Structures are given as C-alpha cells and as structure tokens.
C-alpha cells in the first residue's frame, strides 16, 4: 500500500512514497538492524522502520530514484525473503497480511518437522552418551550418526544464520549456537574418526550430545515463538471481518444487495434487524437500538432515531434503519481502529534480549581467545595436536548451553506456571515487559465491572412485580435486567396485555387491570405523568420511571456493578507499586461510581478507542511503563499501544489477539498474580544469565591455560546447564499473591 507525502525542503513536484513489505526469516533484533542498514544503503530510501513481531518493513522511498522492487532486492541481498506477491504492484494491506500468514504457516510447519526429528535423534543420543563407552565401536558410530543427523539437518538453519550474522558483523544468539554446535560437532568428528581408524584403549572424547541438545532446545523455543508471532495479524483481520461483506443500497426506493466495497459517501442503505452496519453515516429514517460495544465497550445498546450517527461494524437490534453514508471503506471508524491496532503493534519497542547483547561482545572475544590459545601453545613448543586440543577446550567450555538456556528455560517454566494459574503469556517478551510495568490502565465495563446490567435499585416487591411483568414484552437489555432481578427475588410474574413499545423511550402495558408505563422521564411526561425533579437514584445507573394508571409510582435502576474481587485486585496492584488508572468510554458519573467502589482515584471518561490509545502512548512517552487491561474490541488499539496489553478471557477474540497477556479465568483478580509471576521470571532470567556469564569468565582462562581438558570442559559445560535448569524450575515453587473474590 502506498501513501504519497511531500518531502520537506524539496521541489513539490517530487514526492516521497511510503511502502510496506513483508520480510520473512527475521529471528532477533540483530536481524532488524541488518534489514534496516541494507535498506538505508539503497539510494532513494530515506527511512526504514522494521517490525520483527509483524514481519513488516516500512520504507519511505523516492520513486524517482528507486522502487518497491529495489527495496525488496536490498532485503534479499541481506539474506531475508520478500514474497513475490508483495512487490507486484498490486499488493494491498490485506494481501500483505495474507502473504505473511502463508509464510508463517510454512515456517511453523518446517520448525515442527525439524523439532520432531531433533527430539527423535537427541533422546537416544543422550542415552548412548551416558553409557560411558560401554557400547564400544557401535556406540561411537551411533553417536556420530545421530549427532550428525541433528547438526547437519535441523541445526543447519542456525549454522547458516550464525555465519550470516558474522558476515554482516552483528553476532547474535544464532552465532553463539553455531559456535557451540560447530565446536562440539567438529571436535567430536575428528576424535571419532581417529578412534575408528585406530581404536585405542581409551574411549574418544565426544561431545555430539552437547551439540544436538543445543539445537533441540533452541528449536523448541523458536517453534513456540513462531506460533506466537503468527497470531499478531489475527487482531487486524478479526477487526476488519466485523464489517459486513454486502449491504442493501437504496436506489429509487428499492434496495439492491451490493458489495460493501462499492459504497461511497452519499449512498443510502437499508439495515434490517439483526444486521451489521456496513459504513459510518447518519440515520435518516427508522428507530432501533444499536450495539456499539465494539467502539465504546459499554454493555447498553444505544437508541437510534432520525439524525443519530451510526458506525460500521455495529449491530442493529430490533428496528429497520435507513442510513445516509458519510464514510465508507478505509475511512470508517472500524477501519481506523484496525489501522491503529496494526500501527501500535508496529511501534512497540524492540525486545531487550540480554543474551543477544552479551553475544555481540562475547563471541568475538571467545574466537580471539581460542585463536590466541592455539598460537600461544604452538609457538611455545607444543605439538599441533596439543595446541588444537587446548583450542577445542576453550571452544567447548565457551559453548553457550547455559547462556542459551538461561532465558528460554525460565520462560518455559514461567509460562507453564502461568497456564496452570489461568494466565496466558503470548511470549517471553510479554513476561519481560509485564515485570516492569509501573502504570496499569483499565477499561471499566467487563474489566472492573461484571459486564452485564443488573437491577441495583428496585421499588417495593409488588410494584417491582408489576413493572417486571410489563417489561417481559420488551427485548431491551434494561428490560431483561429488571425481569431477571424480579425473578431472582422470587416474584411470580404475569403475562401483560395491550402492549405498546416505543423504541428508545419505554413501554405501555396492562398488568392485572392496571395501565403500566415504564420508560424515560420524557416518555412519562408525554403521557401527562409528573415525575419528581429530585429522586434518590443510584449514581451511574440507568433509571426506568414507572407510572400506574396515570400516576407516578416509583423507579427501577439498572447498572453494571463492580466485578467481584475488583477492589481487592486494585489494592494488591498498589501493594506491588503499580498505579491503577481507569480509561472508559462511559459517561463521567457512571465511571466515578465504579472507580469509588473499587478504589481508583484517577479516571478519564467519555473516551473513544483511539483516545484511549493516545493516553497510553502519552504516558509511555513520558517515560512510564504502561499496561492496558480490557475485554472489548474498543480496547484493542490501547492494548496494542501499551508496553503490555492484558485481555480478559471472558472478552472478545479481537481483544485477546491484540493483547500480550490473557487472563483466562477469574477476571482482574489474576492481574496482581500475573505481574508477580512476570517479576519472578525476569529475576530468574537475570540470575541465570549472571551464572552462565560467570561460568564462562572463570572457566575460559582455565581452559586456555591447559588446566582443563576437553572432557572436563564438557562436564563443566553440562553442570552449568543443569544449574540453569534447576534455577528455572524453582519458579514452580515461587510464592505469588492470590486475590480472592469478595
């Protein structure tokens, strides 16, 4: 897709163009840097912004100096792929997402196949290696065969990536993996070949199992990461799918079904009961109530009559509406929300992978020490065999088993513990960011509240019975709440007669010989009923006024009450040093009522989805680490804009797909537990990295000095990995706060 903009300071005749391209094969932050550097080296590309989770690169180009094909060629030259259907000039945003999805499916399938092969070969290899040469020649041959299958099969993707990273002068975790796997396999290959050519009394020093184990563990982590990344585009696709594919356009009084993409501003469409609205516009005829929860997040449908605004993707309830279109296609509120979700995802800060940063310095140093060790021993008079042995000892002891396991092992245990508790972390990055949040912004409806309207103030039982009997004839959510409230109190209702419903106003019915009116203050006033100016109604509630035989009789109030345990959860967050803030599309009075009930002091109400996202971005810009918690489509832009988005499992699929963390059960009461688990996991990761780094710092000089043979180096390497795994398993016993519902 292209958006032409004028380049500042240049002749207005020449215009810059923004293009988006899918980039496949990126695995880490170093990949992002390589793609950006390669693109910026192309004359005519003035800006490059690469997003790893979305596999997307956004370039600003001068079309007079380069083209989409030129940008794609630069990416491919850097060692990555751009699907052909993304550069043929007809690629749209949807086509780009489809191309990325297809590539992710293929990538995940390939990783799955390789992981199965790696596990199948590594398991028996570990068993044979632990036999301590009891199998003799057969054991050596089996280790050689199984180790080579893993390293030269599934492991080749990491060996190639590690070599590519070195070639581009930006070593990363792939380089560490390639270094460790290559050292273990090559030294083992030489030792096995010598022993098979001339079997001696002592078994050869083999490290095939070490190389295979590295490949297997890393591959499993990459498989989980690929599956998580493939879900990111689902949020945008899900949003766009809410808009109906067709619409009923009115021409000369007759309606004709047309493709929704053909609609333009000024068209008039007919929306029948139960249909979704295809475009933004204004009601010109009809009365109905429309579910706008996707925009506002509020459970109450909004009554619509002539002159009322309506929005694409919202659901019409019981009445037919004639609508004049104001905005269609990419200009609708729904489309703007979808773009906001994608753009916010695309502007997330790069994941801080500590191991990658360490490797940028560690790998060149290890290579230099290994080479220096060989030279020092050889020049010092040792034989080439001894010098090579000392060099191999350095490379083996530097094998990044512990460093490579430090993060994925802790993440695996942390995410598993979270799943047991009902907390779904989408990735290790989500765990890391969630551990650092300072502010949590919370939606109101469905997050801090129960999410469904209920009767919070009722008249005396007999009047409530009469009111609920009349409301049985209405399908309005407020009427349903009154009826359910009466039944919950054990009242027996009777069937109303002579029912008249005025959409958006009220209902008139006869119950037990009495003429009953239930509705708004204005509805009763039109019937000549004088409603007192001042009544003791609950704050934030929707009030239905009641008249019996022409006289005011009382009122019933319906509201969305606080969610069980919400107040306790807010108190627990404060105890963790996290500041709670309410962001809601509801009116100020209703928001304040819930905020006071759950213990929140900072409230911002009457917000549209993009305004929520803007507030989140503003806080992040001010230096705060922000989490957003919500359960509706309207929360998706803010969820994506936050450092970490948290969705409730009871909410919409769109909210979950735009979020980094999902609370599968218990609602907001699990949020303090999620934060505490994330902090415990990050603490474990840091401890693991420190232990792995200290291990290398201490053991590499010992190996270089010739005080550590390759065999002992292998033992020390294995012990370091075991210590990291035991440290990570400690997360299963970590004490976490549990909020109980009151």
Coordinates of C-alpha atoms in Angstrom, one line a residue, residues 68-593:
X68 CA 9.4 -1.3 -4.4
X69 CA 11.5 -3.9 -6.3
X70 CA 14.6 -2.0 -5.3
X71 CA 13.7 -2.2 -1.6
X72 CA 12.9 -5.9 -1.9
X73 CA 16.2 -6.6 -3.7
X74 CA 18.1 -4.9 -0.8
X75 CA 16.3 -7.1 1.7
X76 CA 17.0 -10.2 -0.2
X77 CA 20.7 -9.3 -0.5
X78 CA 20.8 -9.1 3.3
X79 CA 19.7 -12.7 3.5
X80 CA 16.0 -12.4 4.0
X81 CA 12.9 -13.0 1.8
X82 CA 10.1 -10.9 0.4
X83 CA 7.2 -12.8 -1.1
X84 CA 6.8 -12.1 -4.8
X85 CA 3.1 -11.2 -4.5
X86 CA 4.0 -8.4 -2.2
X87 CA 6.0 -6.5 -4.8
X88 CA 4.0 -7.0 -8.0
X89 CA 2.4 -3.5 -7.6
X90 CA -1.0 -4.8 -6.6
X91 CA -0.3 -5.8 -3.0
X92 CA -2.8 -4.3 -0.6
X93 CA -2.7 -4.3 3.2
X94 CA -4.9 -7.5 3.2
X95 CA -2.6 -9.2 0.6
X96 CA 0.5 -8.3 2.7
X97 CA -1.1 -9.9 5.7
X98 CA -2.1 -13.0 3.7
X99 CA 1.5 -13.3 2.4
X100 CA 2.9 -13.1 5.9
X101 CA 0.3 -15.6 7.2
X102 CA 1.2 -18.1 4.5
X103 CA 4.9 -17.7 5.2
X104 CA 4.3 -18.2 9.0
X105 CA 2.3 -21.3 8.3
X106 CA 5.2 -22.7 6.2
X107 CA 7.8 -21.6 8.7
X108 CA 5.9 -23.2 11.7
X109 CA 5.4 -26.5 9.7
X110 CA 9.1 -26.6 8.9
X111 CA 10.1 -25.9 12.5
X112 CA 7.7 -28.6 13.7
X113 CA 9.2 -31.2 11.3
X114 CA 12.7 -30.3 12.3
X115 CA 11.9 -30.3 16.1
X116 CA 10.4 -33.8 15.8
X117 CA 13.5 -35.1 14.0
X118 CA 15.8 -33.4 16.5
X119 CA 14.0 -34.9 19.5
X120 CA 13.8 -38.3 18.0
X121 CA 17.6 -38.3 17.4
X122 CA 18.7 -36.5 20.5
X123 CA 16.9 -38.7 23.0
X124 CA 18.8 -41.9 22.2
X125 CA 22.0 -39.9 21.6
X126 CA 21.9 -38.7 25.3
X127 CA 21.2 -42.3 26.5
X128 CA 24.2 -43.6 24.5
X129 CA 26.5 -40.8 25.7
X130 CA 25.7 -41.6 29.3
X131 CA 26.8 -45.2 28.8
X132 CA 30.4 -44.1 29.1
X133 CA 31.7 -46.1 26.1
X134 CA 30.1 -49.3 27.2
X135 CA 28.9 -49.9 23.6
X136 CA 32.4 -49.6 22.1
X137 CA 32.7 -49.1 18.4
X138 CA 28.9 -49.4 17.9
X139 CA 28.4 -46.6 20.4
X140 CA 30.9 -44.3 18.7
X141 CA 29.3 -44.9 15.3
X142 CA 25.8 -44.4 16.7
X143 CA 26.8 -41.1 18.3
X144 CA 28.4 -39.9 15.1
X145 CA 25.4 -40.8 13.1
X146 CA 22.8 -39.4 15.4
X147 CA 24.8 -36.2 16.2
X148 CA 25.4 -35.5 12.5
X149 CA 21.7 -36.0 11.7
X150 CA 20.7 -33.3 14.2
X151 CA 23.5 -30.9 13.5
X152 CA 23.6 -31.2 9.7
X153 CA 19.8 -31.5 9.4
X154 CA 17.7 -29.3 11.8
X155 CA 20.8 -27.5 13.0
X156 CA 21.8 -26.1 9.6
X157 CA 19.3 -23.3 9.9
X158 CA 21.2 -22.0 12.9
X159 CA 24.6 -22.6 11.5
X160 CA 23.7 -20.7 8.4
X161 CA 22.2 -17.9 10.4
X162 CA 25.2 -17.7 12.7
X163 CA 27.6 -17.5 9.7
X164 CA 25.4 -14.8 8.1
X165 CA 25.4 -12.8 11.3
X166 CA 29.2 -12.9 11.4
X167 CA 29.4 -11.9 7.8
X168 CA 27.3 -8.8 8.5
X169 CA 29.4 -8.0 11.6
X170 CA 26.5 -8.3 14.0
X171 CA 26.8 -11.6 16.0
X172 CA 23.7 -12.8 17.9
X173 CA 22.3 -15.8 19.6
X174 CA 22.5 -17.7 16.3
X175 CA 26.2 -17.1 16.3
X176 CA 26.5 -18.4 19.8
X177 CA 24.5 -21.5 18.8
X178 CA 26.6 -22.0 15.7
X179 CA 29.8 -21.6 17.7
X180 CA 28.8 -24.1 20.3
X181 CA 27.3 -26.7 18.0
X182 CA 30.1 -26.4 15.5
X183 CA 32.8 -26.7 18.1
X184 CA 31.2 -29.7 19.7
X185 CA 30.4 -31.5 16.5
X186 CA 33.7 -30.8 14.7
X187 CA 35.9 -31.8 17.6
X188 CA 33.8 -34.9 18.1
X189 CA 34.0 -35.7 14.4
X190 CA 37.8 -35.6 14.4
X191 CA 38.1 -37.6 17.6
X192 CA 35.6 -40.3 16.4
X193 CA 37.4 -40.5 13.0
X194 CA 40.8 -41.0 14.7
X195 CA 39.5 -43.6 17.1
X196 CA 37.6 -45.6 14.4
X197 CA 40.8 -45.6 12.3
X198 CA 42.9 -46.8 15.2
X199 CA 40.9 -47.9 18.2
X200 CA 42.8 -47.4 21.4
X201 CA 42.4 -48.4 25.0
X202 CA 40.5 -45.2 25.9
X203 CA 37.2 -44.1 24.5
X204 CA 37.4 -40.9 22.4
X205 CA 36.3 -37.5 23.8
X206 CA 32.9 -37.0 22.1
X207 CA 30.5 -34.1 22.5
X208 CA 27.9 -35.0 19.9
X209 CA 25.2 -35.0 22.5
X210 CA 26.0 -31.4 23.6
X211 CA 25.7 -30.1 20.0
X212 CA 22.4 -32.0 19.5
X213 CA 20.9 -30.8 22.8
X214 CA 21.6 -27.2 21.9
X215 CA 19.9 -27.5 18.5
X216 CA 16.9 -29.2 20.1
X217 CA 16.3 -26.8 22.9
X218 CA 16.8 -23.7 20.6
X219 CA 14.4 -25.2 18.0
X220 CA 11.7 -25.8 20.5
X221 CA 11.9 -22.2 21.6
X222 CA 11.8 -20.9 18.1
X223 CA 8.8 -23.1 17.4
X224 CA 6.8 -21.5 20.3
X225 CA 8.0 -18.0 19.2
X226 CA 6.8 -18.6 15.6
X227 CA 3.4 -19.8 16.7
X228 CA 3.0 -16.7 18.9
X229 CA 4.1 -14.3 16.1
X230 CA 1.6 -15.8 13.6
X231 CA -1.3 -14.7 15.8
X232 CA -0.5 -11.0 15.8
X233 CA -2.1 -10.3 12.4
X234 CA -5.3 -12.1 13.6
X235 CA -6.3 -9.0 15.5
X236 CA -6.4 -6.8 12.4
X237 CA -8.0 -9.5 10.3
X238 CA -10.6 -10.0 13.0
X239 CA -11.5 -6.3 13.3
X240 CA -11.9 -6.0 9.5
X241 CA -14.2 -9.1 9.4
X242 CA -16.7 -7.3 11.6
X243 CA -17.8 -5.2 8.7
X244 CA -20.4 -7.0 6.5
X245 CA -19.3 -8.0 3.0
X246 CA -22.5 -6.8 1.5
X247 CA -25.0 -4.0 2.0
X248 CA -28.5 -3.1 0.8
X249 CA -28.2 0.1 -1.2
X250 CA -31.4 2.0 -1.8
X251 CA -32.0 3.3 -5.4
X252 CA -35.3 4.9 -6.4
X253 CA -37.0 3.4 -3.3
X254 CA -35.8 -0.2 -4.0
X255 CA -33.0 -1.9 -2.2
X256 CA -30.3 -3.8 -4.1
X257 CA -27.6 -6.0 -2.5
X258 CA -24.2 -4.8 -3.4
X259 CA -20.6 -5.4 -2.3
X260 CA -19.8 -3.2 0.7
X261 CA -16.6 -2.1 -1.1
X262 CA -18.7 -0.3 -3.7
X263 CA -20.3 2.0 -1.2
X264 CA -19.3 5.7 -1.3
X265 CA -20.2 8.8 0.7
X266 CA -23.8 9.9 -0.1
X267 CA -25.2 6.5 -0.7
X268 CA -28.3 5.4 1.2
X269 CA -28.5 1.9 2.7
X270 CA -31.1 -0.1 4.5
X271 CA -30.1 -2.1 7.6
X272 CA -32.6 -4.7 8.8
X273 CA -32.9 -6.0 12.4
X274 CA -30.0 -8.3 13.3
X275 CA -27.7 -7.0 10.6
X276 CA -24.4 -5.2 11.0
X277 CA -24.0 -1.7 9.6
X278 CA -21.7 -1.5 6.6
X279 CA -20.4 2.1 6.8
X280 CA -20.4 5.2 9.0
X281 CA -23.4 7.5 8.5
X282 CA -26.5 9.2 9.8
X283 CA -30.0 7.7 10.4
X284 CA -32.5 9.3 8.0
X285 CA -35.4 7.1 8.9
X286 CA -36.4 4.4 11.5
X287 CA -36.0 3.7 15.2
X288 CA -33.8 1.0 16.8
X289 CA -31.2 0.3 19.3
X290 CA -27.6 -0.5 18.2
X291 CA -25.0 -2.5 20.0
X292 CA -21.8 -0.2 19.8
X293 CA -19.8 -2.2 22.3
X294 CA -17.0 -2.7 19.7
X295 CA -16.5 1.1 19.9
X296 CA -17.4 2.1 23.4
X297 CA -17.1 -1.2 25.3
X298 CA -20.4 -0.5 27.0
X299 CA -23.0 -3.2 27.5
X300 CA -26.0 -1.0 27.0
X301 CA -27.2 -0.7 23.3
X302 CA -27.6 2.9 22.1
X303 CA -31.1 4.0 20.9
X304 CA -31.1 5.4 17.4
X305 CA -33.6 7.7 15.6
X306 CA -33.5 10.2 12.8
X307 CA -30.3 12.3 12.9
X308 CA -28.3 9.8 15.1
X309 CA -24.8 8.8 14.0
X310 CA -24.1 5.1 13.3
X311 CA -20.8 3.3 12.7
X312 CA -19.6 0.4 10.5
X313 CA -19.5 -3.0 12.2
X314 CA -22.0 -2.1 14.9
X315 CA -25.0 -4.5 15.3
X316 CA -28.6 -3.3 14.7
X317 CA -31.1 -4.8 17.1
X318 CA -34.9 -4.8 16.6
X319 CA -35.8 -2.0 14.1
X320 CA -35.0 -1.2 10.5
X321 CA -32.8 1.8 9.8
X322 CA -32.3 3.9 6.7
X323 CA -28.8 5.4 6.7
X324 CA -27.0 8.0 4.6
X325 CA -23.3 7.1 4.3
X326 CA -20.7 9.6 5.4
X327 CA -17.6 7.4 5.4
X328 CA -17.1 4.1 3.8
X329 CA -14.3 1.6 3.3
X330 CA -10.9 2.6 4.7
X331 CA -12.4 5.8 6.2
X332 CA -14.8 4.2 8.6
X333 CA -14.2 4.2 12.4
X334 CA -13.8 0.4 12.2
X335 CA -11.0 0.6 9.6
X336 CA -9.3 3.4 11.6
X337 CA -9.3 1.2 14.7
X338 CA -7.8 -1.7 12.7
X339 CA -5.0 0.6 11.4
X340 CA -4.5 1.8 15.0
X341 CA -4.0 -1.7 16.2
X342 CA -1.5 -2.6 13.4
X343 CA 0.4 0.7 13.8
X344 CA 0.6 0.4 17.6
X345 CA 1.9 -3.2 17.3
X346 CA 4.4 -1.9 14.8
X347 CA 5.8 0.8 17.1
X348 CA 6.4 -1.5 20.1
X349 CA 9.9 -1.0 21.5
X350 CA 12.4 -3.8 20.5
X351 CA 12.6 -6.7 22.9
X352 CA 15.5 -6.4 25.2
X353 CA 17.3 -9.8 24.7
X354 CA 20.1 -9.7 27.2
X355 CA 21.8 -12.8 25.7
X356 CA 21.9 -11.1 22.2
X357 CA 23.6 -8.1 23.7
X358 CA 26.1 -10.2 25.6
X359 CA 26.8 -12.2 22.4
X360 CA 27.7 -9.1 20.4
X361 CA 30.8 -8.8 22.7
X362 CA 31.2 -12.4 23.9
X363 CA 31.5 -14.2 20.5
X364 CA 34.4 -12.1 19.1
X365 CA 36.3 -12.4 22.4
X366 CA 35.9 -16.2 22.6
X367 CA 37.1 -16.6 19.0
X368 CA 40.1 -14.4 19.7
X369 CA 40.9 -16.3 22.9
X370 CA 40.6 -19.6 21.1
X371 CA 42.8 -18.5 18.3
X372 CA 45.3 -17.0 20.7
X373 CA 45.3 -20.2 22.8
X374 CA 46.3 -22.2 19.7
X375 CA 49.0 -19.7 18.7
X376 CA 50.4 -19.5 22.2
X377 CA 50.7 -23.2 22.8
X378 CA 52.0 -23.9 19.3
X379 CA 54.6 -21.1 19.4
X380 CA 55.5 -22.2 22.9
X381 CA 56.7 -25.5 21.6
X382 CA 53.6 -27.7 22.0
X383 CA 52.6 -30.0 19.2
X384 CA 49.8 -29.1 16.8
X385 CA 47.7 -31.8 18.4
X386 CA 48.1 -30.3 21.9
X387 CA 47.5 -26.8 20.6
X388 CA 44.3 -27.9 18.8
X389 CA 43.2 -29.7 22.0
X390 CA 43.7 -26.6 24.1
X391 CA 41.8 -24.5 21.5
X392 CA 38.9 -27.1 21.4
X393 CA 38.8 -27.0 25.2
X394 CA 38.3 -23.2 25.0
X395 CA 35.6 -23.5 22.4
X396 CA 33.8 -26.3 24.3
X397 CA 33.9 -24.6 27.6
X398 CA 32.6 -21.5 25.8
X399 CA 29.7 -23.5 24.3
X400 CA 26.6 -21.4 25.0
X401 CA 24.5 -24.1 26.6
X402 CA 23.9 -22.3 29.8
X403 CA 23.7 -18.9 28.2
X404 CA 21.3 -20.2 25.5
X405 CA 19.2 -22.0 28.2
X406 CA 19.2 -19.1 30.6
X407 CA 16.2 -17.3 29.1
X408 CA 14.2 -20.0 27.3
X409 CA 14.3 -22.3 30.4
X410 CA 13.0 -19.7 32.7
X411 CA 10.4 -18.5 30.2
X412 CA 9.2 -22.1 29.7
X413 CA 8.7 -22.7 33.4
X414 CA 7.2 -19.2 33.9
X415 CA 4.7 -19.6 31.1
X416 CA 3.8 -23.1 32.2
X417 CA 3.2 -21.9 35.8
X418 CA 1.1 -19.1 34.4
X419 CA -1.0 -21.5 32.3
X420 CA -1.7 -23.6 35.4
X421 CA -3.0 -20.4 37.2
X422 CA -5.0 -19.3 34.2
X423 CA -2.6 -16.7 32.9
X424 CA -1.6 -16.9 29.2
X425 CA 1.7 -15.1 28.2
X426 CA 2.0 -14.9 24.5
X427 CA 5.8 -14.9 24.5
X428 CA 8.9 -14.5 26.7
X429 CA 8.9 -10.8 25.7
X430 CA 5.4 -10.4 27.3
X431 CA 6.8 -11.9 30.5
X432 CA 9.7 -9.5 30.5
X433 CA 7.7 -6.3 29.8
X434 CA 5.0 -7.3 32.3
X435 CA 7.6 -7.5 35.0
X436 CA 8.4 -3.8 34.6
X437 CA 5.0 -2.1 34.4
X438 CA 4.5 1.0 36.6
X439 CA 1.0 2.1 35.5
X440 CA -2.0 -0.1 34.6
X441 CA -4.8 1.5 32.6
X442 CA -8.1 -0.4 33.0
X443 CA -11.2 -0.4 30.9
X444 CA -14.4 -0.2 33.0
X445 CA -17.1 -2.4 31.5
X446 CA -16.3 -6.1 31.7
X447 CA -13.0 -5.4 33.4
X448 CA -13.7 -3.5 36.6
X449 CA -17.4 -4.4 36.3
X450 CA -19.4 -7.6 35.9
X451 CA -20.1 -6.8 32.2
X452 CA -23.8 -7.3 32.3
X453 CA -26.5 -4.9 33.5
X454 CA -28.4 -5.9 36.7
X455 CA -31.0 -4.4 38.9
X456 CA -29.3 -2.3 41.6
X457 CA -32.3 -0.3 43.0
X458 CA -35.9 -1.7 42.9
X459 CA -39.3 -0.5 44.3
X460 CA -41.2 -2.4 46.8
X461 CA -41.9 -6.1 45.8
X462 CA -45.4 -5.7 44.5
X463 CA -44.5 -2.7 42.3
X464 CA -41.4 -4.5 41.0
X465 CA -43.6 -7.5 40.1
X466 CA -45.9 -5.3 38.1
X467 CA -43.0 -3.5 36.4
X468 CA -41.2 -6.7 35.5
X469 CA -44.5 -8.2 34.2
X470 CA -44.8 -5.3 31.8
X471 CA -41.2 -5.5 30.8
X472 CA -41.5 -9.1 29.7
X473 CA -42.8 -7.8 26.4
X474 CA -39.5 -6.0 25.7
X475 CA -36.2 -7.4 24.5
X476 CA -34.2 -4.3 25.6
X477 CA -31.3 -5.2 27.9
X478 CA -32.6 -2.9 30.6
X479 CA -36.0 -4.6 30.5
X480 CA -34.2 -8.0 30.7
X481 CA -32.2 -6.9 33.7
X482 CA -35.4 -5.8 35.5
X483 CA -37.2 -9.1 34.7
X484 CA -34.2 -11.1 35.8
X485 CA -33.9 -9.1 39.0
X486 CA -37.6 -9.7 39.8
X487 CA -37.3 -13.4 39.2
X488 CA -34.1 -13.6 41.3
X489 CA -36.2 -12.1 44.2
X490 CA -38.7 -14.9 43.8
X491 CA -41.5 -12.8 42.4
X492 CA -44.1 -14.5 40.2
X493 CA -44.8 -12.5 37.0
X494 CA -48.0 -12.4 34.9
X495 CA -48.4 -12.0 31.2
X496 CA -49.0 -8.4 30.1
X497 CA -51.7 -7.4 27.6
X498 CA -52.3 -4.4 25.3
X499 CA -48.6 -3.8 24.9
X500 CA -47.1 -0.9 23.1
X501 CA -43.4 -0.4 22.7
X502 CA -41.8 2.9 21.8
X503 CA -38.2 2.2 20.8
X504 CA -35.7 4.2 22.9
X505 CA -38.5 5.6 25.1
X506 CA -40.5 3.0 27.0
X507 CA -43.3 0.5 27.1
X508 CA -47.0 0.7 27.9
X509 CA -48.9 -2.4 29.0
X510 CA -51.8 -3.6 31.1
X511 CA -51.0 -5.8 34.1
X512 CA -53.7 -7.1 36.4
X513 CA -56.1 -4.5 35.1
X514 CA -53.7 -1.6 35.7
X515 CA -52.3 0.5 33.0
X516 CA -48.5 0.5 33.4
X517 CA -45.9 2.9 31.9
X518 CA -42.2 2.2 32.2
X519 CA -39.6 4.3 30.5
X520 CA -37.7 7.5 30.4
X521 CA -38.7 10.7 32.2
X522 CA -39.6 12.2 28.8
X523 CA -41.8 9.2 27.9
X524 CA -43.8 9.6 31.1
X525 CA -44.0 13.4 30.6
X526 CA -45.6 12.9 27.1
X527 CA -48.2 10.7 28.8
X528 CA -49.0 13.5 31.2
X529 CA -47.3 12.0 34.2
X530 CA -45.4 14.3 36.5
X531 CA -42.1 12.8 37.6
X532 CA -40.5 14.4 40.7
X533 CA -37.5 16.6 39.8
X534 CA -35.3 15.1 42.6
X535 CA -35.2 11.4 43.3
X536 CA -32.7 9.3 45.3
X537 CA -31.3 7.4 42.3
X538 CA -28.0 5.4 42.4
X539 CA -25.1 7.3 40.7
X540 CA -24.1 5.8 37.3
X541 CA -27.3 3.8 36.9
X542 CA -29.9 3.9 34.1
X543 CA -33.3 4.7 35.6
X544 CA -36.6 3.5 34.4
X545 CA -39.5 5.6 35.7
X546 CA -42.9 3.9 36.5
X547 CA -46.5 5.2 36.3
X548 CA -49.6 3.2 37.3
X549 CA -52.9 4.4 35.9
X550 CA -51.5 7.8 35.1
X551 CA -49.7 8.5 38.4
X552 CA -46.0 8.3 39.2
X553 CA -45.3 5.2 41.3
X554 CA -41.5 4.9 41.5
X555 CA -38.5 3.8 39.6
X556 CA -36.2 0.9 38.9
X557 CA -32.4 1.4 38.4
X558 CA -30.2 -0.8 36.4
X559 CA -26.4 -0.6 36.3
X560 CA -23.3 -2.7 35.7
X561 CA -22.0 -3.5 39.2
X562 CA -18.3 -3.8 40.2
X563 CA -16.7 -7.2 39.4
X564 CA -16.2 -9.5 42.4
X565 CA -12.7 -9.1 43.7
X566 CA -12.0 -5.9 41.7
X567 CA -11.4 -3.8 44.9
X568 CA -9.0 -6.4 46.3
X569 CA -7.2 -6.6 43.0
X570 CA -6.6 -2.9 42.8
X571 CA -5.3 -2.9 46.4
X572 CA -2.9 -5.7 45.5
X573 CA -1.6 -3.8 42.5
X574 CA -0.9 -0.8 44.6
X575 CA 1.0 -3.0 47.1
X576 CA 3.2 -4.0 44.1
X577 CA 3.9 -0.4 43.3
X578 CA 1.6 -0.3 40.3
X579 CA -0.6 2.8 39.8
X580 CA -4.2 2.0 38.6
X581 CA -6.0 4.3 36.1
X582 CA -9.5 4.0 34.6
X583 CA -10.0 4.7 30.9
X584 CA -13.6 4.3 29.7
X585 CA -16.0 5.3 27.0
X586 CA -18.8 5.6 29.5
X587 CA -20.0 8.9 31.0
X588 CA -18.2 10.6 33.9
X589 CA -20.9 9.9 36.5
X590 CA -21.0 6.1 35.9
X591 CA -17.2 5.9 35.7
X592 CA -16.8 7.8 39.0
X593 CA -19.3 5.5 40.7

